[in-house]
Coordinates of C-alpha atoms and ligand atoms in Angstrom, one line a residue:
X870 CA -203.3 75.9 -70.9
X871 CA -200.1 75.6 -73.1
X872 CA -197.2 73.9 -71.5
X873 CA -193.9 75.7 -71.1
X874 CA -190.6 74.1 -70.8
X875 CA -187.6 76.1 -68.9
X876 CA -184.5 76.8 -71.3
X877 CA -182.2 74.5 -69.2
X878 CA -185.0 71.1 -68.8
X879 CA -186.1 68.7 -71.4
X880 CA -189.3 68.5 -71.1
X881 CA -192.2 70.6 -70.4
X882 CA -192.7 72.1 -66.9
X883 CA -194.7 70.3 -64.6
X884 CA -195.0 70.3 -60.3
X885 CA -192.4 67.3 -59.7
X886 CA -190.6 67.3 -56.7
X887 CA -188.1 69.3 -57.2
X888 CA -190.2 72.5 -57.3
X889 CA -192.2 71.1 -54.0
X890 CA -190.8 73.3 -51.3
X891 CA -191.0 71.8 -47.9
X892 CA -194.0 72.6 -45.6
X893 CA -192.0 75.6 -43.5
X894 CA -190.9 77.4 -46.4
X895 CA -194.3 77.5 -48.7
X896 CA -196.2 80.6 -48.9
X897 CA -199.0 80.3 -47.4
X898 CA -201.1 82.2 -49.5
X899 CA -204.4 81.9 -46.9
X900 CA -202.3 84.2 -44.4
X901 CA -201.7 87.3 -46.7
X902 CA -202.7 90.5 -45.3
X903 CA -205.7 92.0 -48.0
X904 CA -206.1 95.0 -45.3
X905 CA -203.1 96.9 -46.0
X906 CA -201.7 97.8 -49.3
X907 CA -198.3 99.8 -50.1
X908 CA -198.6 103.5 -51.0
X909 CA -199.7 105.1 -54.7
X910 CA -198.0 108.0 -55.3
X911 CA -198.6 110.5 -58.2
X912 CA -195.7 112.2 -59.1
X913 CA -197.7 115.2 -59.8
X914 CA -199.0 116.0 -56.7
X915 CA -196.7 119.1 -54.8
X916 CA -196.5 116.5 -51.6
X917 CA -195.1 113.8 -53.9
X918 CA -191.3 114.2 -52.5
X919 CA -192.8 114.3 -48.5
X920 CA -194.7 111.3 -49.8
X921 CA -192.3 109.3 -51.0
X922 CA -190.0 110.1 -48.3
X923 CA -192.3 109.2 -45.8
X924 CA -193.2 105.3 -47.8
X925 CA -189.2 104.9 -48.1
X926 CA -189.3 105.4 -44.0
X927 CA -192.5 103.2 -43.7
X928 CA -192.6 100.4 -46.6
X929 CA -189.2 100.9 -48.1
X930 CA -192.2 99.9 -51.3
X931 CA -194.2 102.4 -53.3
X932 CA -195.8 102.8 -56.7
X933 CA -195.3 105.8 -58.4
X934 CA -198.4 107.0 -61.7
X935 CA -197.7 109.9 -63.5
X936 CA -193.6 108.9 -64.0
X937 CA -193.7 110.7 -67.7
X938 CA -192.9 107.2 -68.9
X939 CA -194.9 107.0 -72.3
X940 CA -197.4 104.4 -71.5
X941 CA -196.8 102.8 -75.4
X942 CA -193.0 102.7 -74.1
X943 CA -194.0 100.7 -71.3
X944 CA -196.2 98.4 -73.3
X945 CA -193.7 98.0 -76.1
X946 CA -191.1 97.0 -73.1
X947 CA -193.1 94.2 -71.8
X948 CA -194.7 92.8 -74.7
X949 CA -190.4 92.7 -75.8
X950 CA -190.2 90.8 -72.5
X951 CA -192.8 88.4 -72.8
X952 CA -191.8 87.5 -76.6
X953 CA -188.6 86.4 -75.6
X954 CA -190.2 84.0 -72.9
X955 CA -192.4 82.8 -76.3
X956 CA -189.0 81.8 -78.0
X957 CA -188.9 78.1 -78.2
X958 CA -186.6 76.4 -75.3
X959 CA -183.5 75.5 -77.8
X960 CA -183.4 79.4 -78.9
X961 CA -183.7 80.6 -75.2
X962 CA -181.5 77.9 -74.0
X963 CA -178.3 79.4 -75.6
X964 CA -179.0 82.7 -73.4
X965 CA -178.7 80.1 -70.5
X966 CA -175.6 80.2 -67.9
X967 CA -174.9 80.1 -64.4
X968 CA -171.7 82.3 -65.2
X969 CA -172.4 85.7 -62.9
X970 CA -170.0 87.4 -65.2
X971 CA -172.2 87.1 -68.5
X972 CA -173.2 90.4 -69.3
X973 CA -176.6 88.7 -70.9
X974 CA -177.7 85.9 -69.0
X975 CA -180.6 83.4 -68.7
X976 CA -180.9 81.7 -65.2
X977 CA -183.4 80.3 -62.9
X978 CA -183.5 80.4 -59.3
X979 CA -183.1 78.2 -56.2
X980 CA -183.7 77.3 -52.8
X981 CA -181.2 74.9 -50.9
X982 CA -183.2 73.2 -48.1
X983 CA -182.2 71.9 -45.0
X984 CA -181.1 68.2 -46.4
X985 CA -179.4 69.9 -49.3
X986 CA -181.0 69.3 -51.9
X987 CA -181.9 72.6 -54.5
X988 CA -185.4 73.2 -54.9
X989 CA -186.2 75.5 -58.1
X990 CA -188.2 78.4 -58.6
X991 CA -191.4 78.2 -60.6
X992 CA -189.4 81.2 -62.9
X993 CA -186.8 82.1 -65.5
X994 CA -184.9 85.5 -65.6
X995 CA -183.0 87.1 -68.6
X996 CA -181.3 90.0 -67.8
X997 CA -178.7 92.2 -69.3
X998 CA -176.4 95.4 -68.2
X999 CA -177.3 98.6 -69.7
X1000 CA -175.3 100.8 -71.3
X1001 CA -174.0 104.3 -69.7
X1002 CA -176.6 106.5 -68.5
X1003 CA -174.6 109.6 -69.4
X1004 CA -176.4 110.8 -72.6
X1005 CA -179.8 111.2 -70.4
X1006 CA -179.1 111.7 -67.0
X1007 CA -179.4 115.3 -67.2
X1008 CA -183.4 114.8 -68.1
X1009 CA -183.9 112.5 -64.7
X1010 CA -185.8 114.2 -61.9
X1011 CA -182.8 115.6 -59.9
X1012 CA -184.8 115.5 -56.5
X1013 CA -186.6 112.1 -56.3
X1014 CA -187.0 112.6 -52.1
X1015 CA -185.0 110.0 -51.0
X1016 CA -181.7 112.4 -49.8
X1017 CA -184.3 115.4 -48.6
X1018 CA -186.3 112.8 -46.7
X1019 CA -182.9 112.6 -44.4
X1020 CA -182.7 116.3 -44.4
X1021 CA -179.6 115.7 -46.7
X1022 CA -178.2 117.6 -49.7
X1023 CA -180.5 117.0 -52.3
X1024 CA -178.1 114.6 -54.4
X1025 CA -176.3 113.1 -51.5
X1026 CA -177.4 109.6 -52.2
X1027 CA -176.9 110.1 -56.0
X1028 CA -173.0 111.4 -55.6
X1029 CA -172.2 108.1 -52.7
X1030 CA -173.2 105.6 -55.7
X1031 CA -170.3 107.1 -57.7
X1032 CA -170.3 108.3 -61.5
X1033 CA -171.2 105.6 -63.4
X1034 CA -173.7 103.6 -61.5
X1035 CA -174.2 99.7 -62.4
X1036 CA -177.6 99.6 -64.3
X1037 CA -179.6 95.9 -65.0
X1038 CA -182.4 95.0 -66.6
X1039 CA -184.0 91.8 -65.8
X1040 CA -187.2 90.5 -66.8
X1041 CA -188.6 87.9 -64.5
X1042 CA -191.2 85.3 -66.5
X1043 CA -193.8 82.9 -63.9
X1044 CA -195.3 80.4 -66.1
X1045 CA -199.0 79.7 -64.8
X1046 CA -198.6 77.2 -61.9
X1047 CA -200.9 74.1 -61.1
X1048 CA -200.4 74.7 -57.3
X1049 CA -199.1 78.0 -56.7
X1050 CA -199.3 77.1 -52.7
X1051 CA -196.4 74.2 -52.9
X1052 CA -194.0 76.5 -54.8
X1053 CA -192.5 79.7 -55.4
X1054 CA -191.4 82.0 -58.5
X1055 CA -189.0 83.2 -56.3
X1056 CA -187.9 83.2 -52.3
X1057 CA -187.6 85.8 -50.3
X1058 CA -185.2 88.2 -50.4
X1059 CA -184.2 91.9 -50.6
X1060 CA -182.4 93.5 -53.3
X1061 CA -178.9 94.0 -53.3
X1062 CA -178.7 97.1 -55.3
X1063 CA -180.0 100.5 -54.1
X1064 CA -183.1 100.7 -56.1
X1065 CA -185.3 99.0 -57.9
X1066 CA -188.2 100.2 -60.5
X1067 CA -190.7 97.8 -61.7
X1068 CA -193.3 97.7 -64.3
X1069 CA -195.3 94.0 -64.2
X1070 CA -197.8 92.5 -66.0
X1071 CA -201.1 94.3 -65.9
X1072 CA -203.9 92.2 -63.9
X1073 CA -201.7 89.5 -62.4
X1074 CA -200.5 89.6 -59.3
X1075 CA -197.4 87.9 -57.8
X1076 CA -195.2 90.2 -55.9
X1077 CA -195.5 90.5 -51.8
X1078 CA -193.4 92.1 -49.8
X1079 CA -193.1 92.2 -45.8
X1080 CA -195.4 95.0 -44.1
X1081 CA -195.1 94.8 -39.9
X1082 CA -194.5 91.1 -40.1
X1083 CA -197.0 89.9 -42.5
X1084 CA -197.2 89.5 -46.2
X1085 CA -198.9 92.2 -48.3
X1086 CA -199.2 91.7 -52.3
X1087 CA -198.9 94.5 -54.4
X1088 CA -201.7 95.2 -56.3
X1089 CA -201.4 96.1 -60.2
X1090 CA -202.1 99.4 -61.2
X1091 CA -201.7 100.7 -64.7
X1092 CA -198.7 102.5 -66.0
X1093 CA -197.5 102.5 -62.4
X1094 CA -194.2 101.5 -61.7
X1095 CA -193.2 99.7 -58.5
X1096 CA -190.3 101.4 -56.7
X1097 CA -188.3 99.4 -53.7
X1098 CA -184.5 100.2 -52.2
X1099 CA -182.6 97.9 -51.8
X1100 CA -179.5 97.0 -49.8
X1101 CA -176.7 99.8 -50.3
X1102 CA -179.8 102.7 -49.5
X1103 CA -180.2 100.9 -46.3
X1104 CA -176.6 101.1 -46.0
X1105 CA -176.2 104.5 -47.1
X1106 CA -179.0 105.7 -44.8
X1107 CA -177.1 103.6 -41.5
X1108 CA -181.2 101.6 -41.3
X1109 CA -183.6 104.8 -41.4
X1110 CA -184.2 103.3 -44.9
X1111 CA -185.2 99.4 -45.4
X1112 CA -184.2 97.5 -47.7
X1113 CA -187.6 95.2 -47.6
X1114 CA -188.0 91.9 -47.9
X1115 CA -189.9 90.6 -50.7
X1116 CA -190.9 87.4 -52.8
X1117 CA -192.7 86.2 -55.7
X1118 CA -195.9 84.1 -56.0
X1119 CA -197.3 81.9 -59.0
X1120 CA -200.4 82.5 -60.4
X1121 CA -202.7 79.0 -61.5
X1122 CA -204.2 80.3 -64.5
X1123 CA -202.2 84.0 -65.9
X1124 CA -198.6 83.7 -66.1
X1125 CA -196.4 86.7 -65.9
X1126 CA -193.7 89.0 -66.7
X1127 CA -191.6 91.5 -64.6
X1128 CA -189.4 93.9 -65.7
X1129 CA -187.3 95.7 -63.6
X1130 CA -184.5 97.7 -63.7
X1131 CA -181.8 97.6 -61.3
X1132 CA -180.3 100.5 -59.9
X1133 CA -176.8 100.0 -58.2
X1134 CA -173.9 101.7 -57.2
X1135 CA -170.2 102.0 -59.1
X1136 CA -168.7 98.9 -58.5
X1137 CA -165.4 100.8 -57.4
X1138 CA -168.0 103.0 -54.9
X1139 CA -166.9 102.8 -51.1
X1140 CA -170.5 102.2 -49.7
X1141 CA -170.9 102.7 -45.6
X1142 CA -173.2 104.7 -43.8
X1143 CA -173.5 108.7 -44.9
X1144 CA -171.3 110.6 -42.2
X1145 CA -174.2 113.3 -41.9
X1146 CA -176.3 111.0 -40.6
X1147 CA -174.0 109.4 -37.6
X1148 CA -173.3 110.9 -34.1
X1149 CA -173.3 110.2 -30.4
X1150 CA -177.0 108.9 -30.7
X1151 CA -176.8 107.3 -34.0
X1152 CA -173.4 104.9 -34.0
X1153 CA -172.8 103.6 -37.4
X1154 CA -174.4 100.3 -38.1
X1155 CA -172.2 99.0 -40.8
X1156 CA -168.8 99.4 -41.8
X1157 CA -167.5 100.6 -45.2
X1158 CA -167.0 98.3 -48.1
X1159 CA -166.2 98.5 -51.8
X1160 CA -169.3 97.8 -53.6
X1161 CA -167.6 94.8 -55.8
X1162 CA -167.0 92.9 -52.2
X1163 CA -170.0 93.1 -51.4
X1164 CA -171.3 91.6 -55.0
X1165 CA -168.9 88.9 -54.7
X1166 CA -170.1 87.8 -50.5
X1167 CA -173.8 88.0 -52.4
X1168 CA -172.8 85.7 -55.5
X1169 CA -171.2 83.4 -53.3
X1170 CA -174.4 82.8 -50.9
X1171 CA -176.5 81.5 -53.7
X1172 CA -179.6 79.5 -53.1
X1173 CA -179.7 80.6 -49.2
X1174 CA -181.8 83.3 -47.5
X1175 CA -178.9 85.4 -48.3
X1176 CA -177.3 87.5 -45.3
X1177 CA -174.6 89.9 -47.1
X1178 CA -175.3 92.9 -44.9
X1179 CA -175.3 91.5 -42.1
X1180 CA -171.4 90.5 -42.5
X1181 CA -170.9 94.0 -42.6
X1182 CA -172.7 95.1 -39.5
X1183 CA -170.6 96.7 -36.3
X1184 CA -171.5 95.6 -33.5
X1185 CA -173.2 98.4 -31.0
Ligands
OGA717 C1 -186.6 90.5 -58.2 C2 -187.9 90.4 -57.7 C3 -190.3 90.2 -58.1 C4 -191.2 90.2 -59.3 O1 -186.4 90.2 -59.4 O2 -185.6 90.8 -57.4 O3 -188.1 90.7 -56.5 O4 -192.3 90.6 -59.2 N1 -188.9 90.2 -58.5 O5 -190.8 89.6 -60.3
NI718 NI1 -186.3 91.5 -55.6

């Protein structure tokens, strides 16, 4: 296996302690659920909208086939993501920072544990912003199922992220791990943004995500990308939408590469629960905020199980 060596350490990576999470916060890998398995949706079938209205109520995860994404797109994507992870530490170490504000940023995880010290992740992410959508939004699907699902107008989640939504790209890299049960590529969590679509490496597997209490890993399926909301839709949609939690696992012999693309609101947006969807019986759960305040709370709870939500929830 050939050794790989994080942009920010000087020598090659290897299972010392500070990777070694402590006993009540490893994954556990014996205990994930093989039975059930998050929901495949072809974009082509005519039930595709009911369907993925329906996983957004019950997973909040789905995979979508079928997206019209040229598959030599998606290959020419990831194989760009998993050179850069081939660059040679001193070239990908001038990418790296712990500066939020970079707009092109190399970074690696953590985990502060109970006697404070910072336990990594077995991972390093690059990501970047991406430039204005406005010269192709017109060829998007215009009813992707989320808003209808609520019986809302059909762009009603679309027009509460604002004009000029926050768009990242981040590609997530999991070198192959000698014990992927003492570590993690990266702790639980949701996603802060309101969606997220996914392609990952073909025949590894790594992601899991929380299904009625227990850990489900989702499967690879070719030229399927994997869809998941995040925060602001469970916001949006005062809880009928979940924002899921989710983690990363290491792999002993495969690494590999993630690519998402995250899909957030207008940092200006005023984010709070969508009046149509609040009366008598249904009290709003959270109270408005301004996206960028909720960005800042989220930066500045890095390294815990972060609870940035939460600080905006009324009480009922
Ligand atoms: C993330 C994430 C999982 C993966 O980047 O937020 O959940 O499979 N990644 O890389
Ligand atoms: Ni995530």
């Amino acid at each position: 296996m050939r050794s790989f060596q994080l942009a920010n350490e000087s020598s090659p990576l290897s299972l010392t302690p500070d990777f070694i999470l402590p006993e009540d916060k490893r994954p556990q890998l014996s205990e994930v659920s093989t039975l059930t398995s998050i929901p495949i949706i072809d974009l082509n079938d005519s039930m595709a909208i009911q369907n993925i209205s329906q996983a957004c109520e019950e997973y909040g995860f789905f995979q979508i086939v079928n997206h019209g994404v040229p598959e030599e797109v998606c290959n020419k994507m990831m194989a760009a993501a998993s050179d850069f992870f081939e660059l040679a530490p001193e070239r990908r170490a001038q990418f790296f920072t712990r500066d939020h504000k970079k707009e092109v940023k190399l970074y690696s995880f953590y985990l502060k544990v109970e006697d404070g010290r910072k336990i990594n992740m077995w991972s390093e992410s690059f990501s970047h912003h991406w430039h204005s959508v406005d010269h192709f939004i017109h060829l998007l699907p215009e009813n992707f199922g989320l808003s209808t699902g609520l019986d809302l107008e059909e762009d009603c989640f679309q027009k509460m992220l604002g004009d000029k939504p926050t768009l990242k790209a981040q590609a997530n890299f999991y070198p192959p791990c000698p014990d992927p049960e003492l570590t993690l590529g990266l702790a639980v969590h949701t996603d802060l943004n309101a969606l997220t679509v996914r392609l990952q490496s073909e025949g590894v597997t790594g992601l899991q995500v929380i299904k009625d209490g227990k850990w489900v890993s989702v499967p690879t399926v070719p030229n399927a990308f994997i869809i998941n909301l995040g925060d602001q839709i469970q916001v949006l949609s005062n809880g009928r939408y979940r924002s899921v939690h989710h983690r990363a696992v290491t792999n002993k012999l495969h690494s590999r590469v993630s690519m998402a693309m995250f899909y957030g609101p207008n940092i200006d947006a005023v984010i709070g629960p969508i009046q149509d969807l609040i009366d008598e019986e249904h009290p709003p759960k959270y109270k408005n905020y301004r996206y960028g305040d909720f960005l800042q709370e989220f930066f500045k709870q890095e390294g815990t199980r972060r609870m940035v939500k939460e600080l905006f929830e009324l009480p009922n």
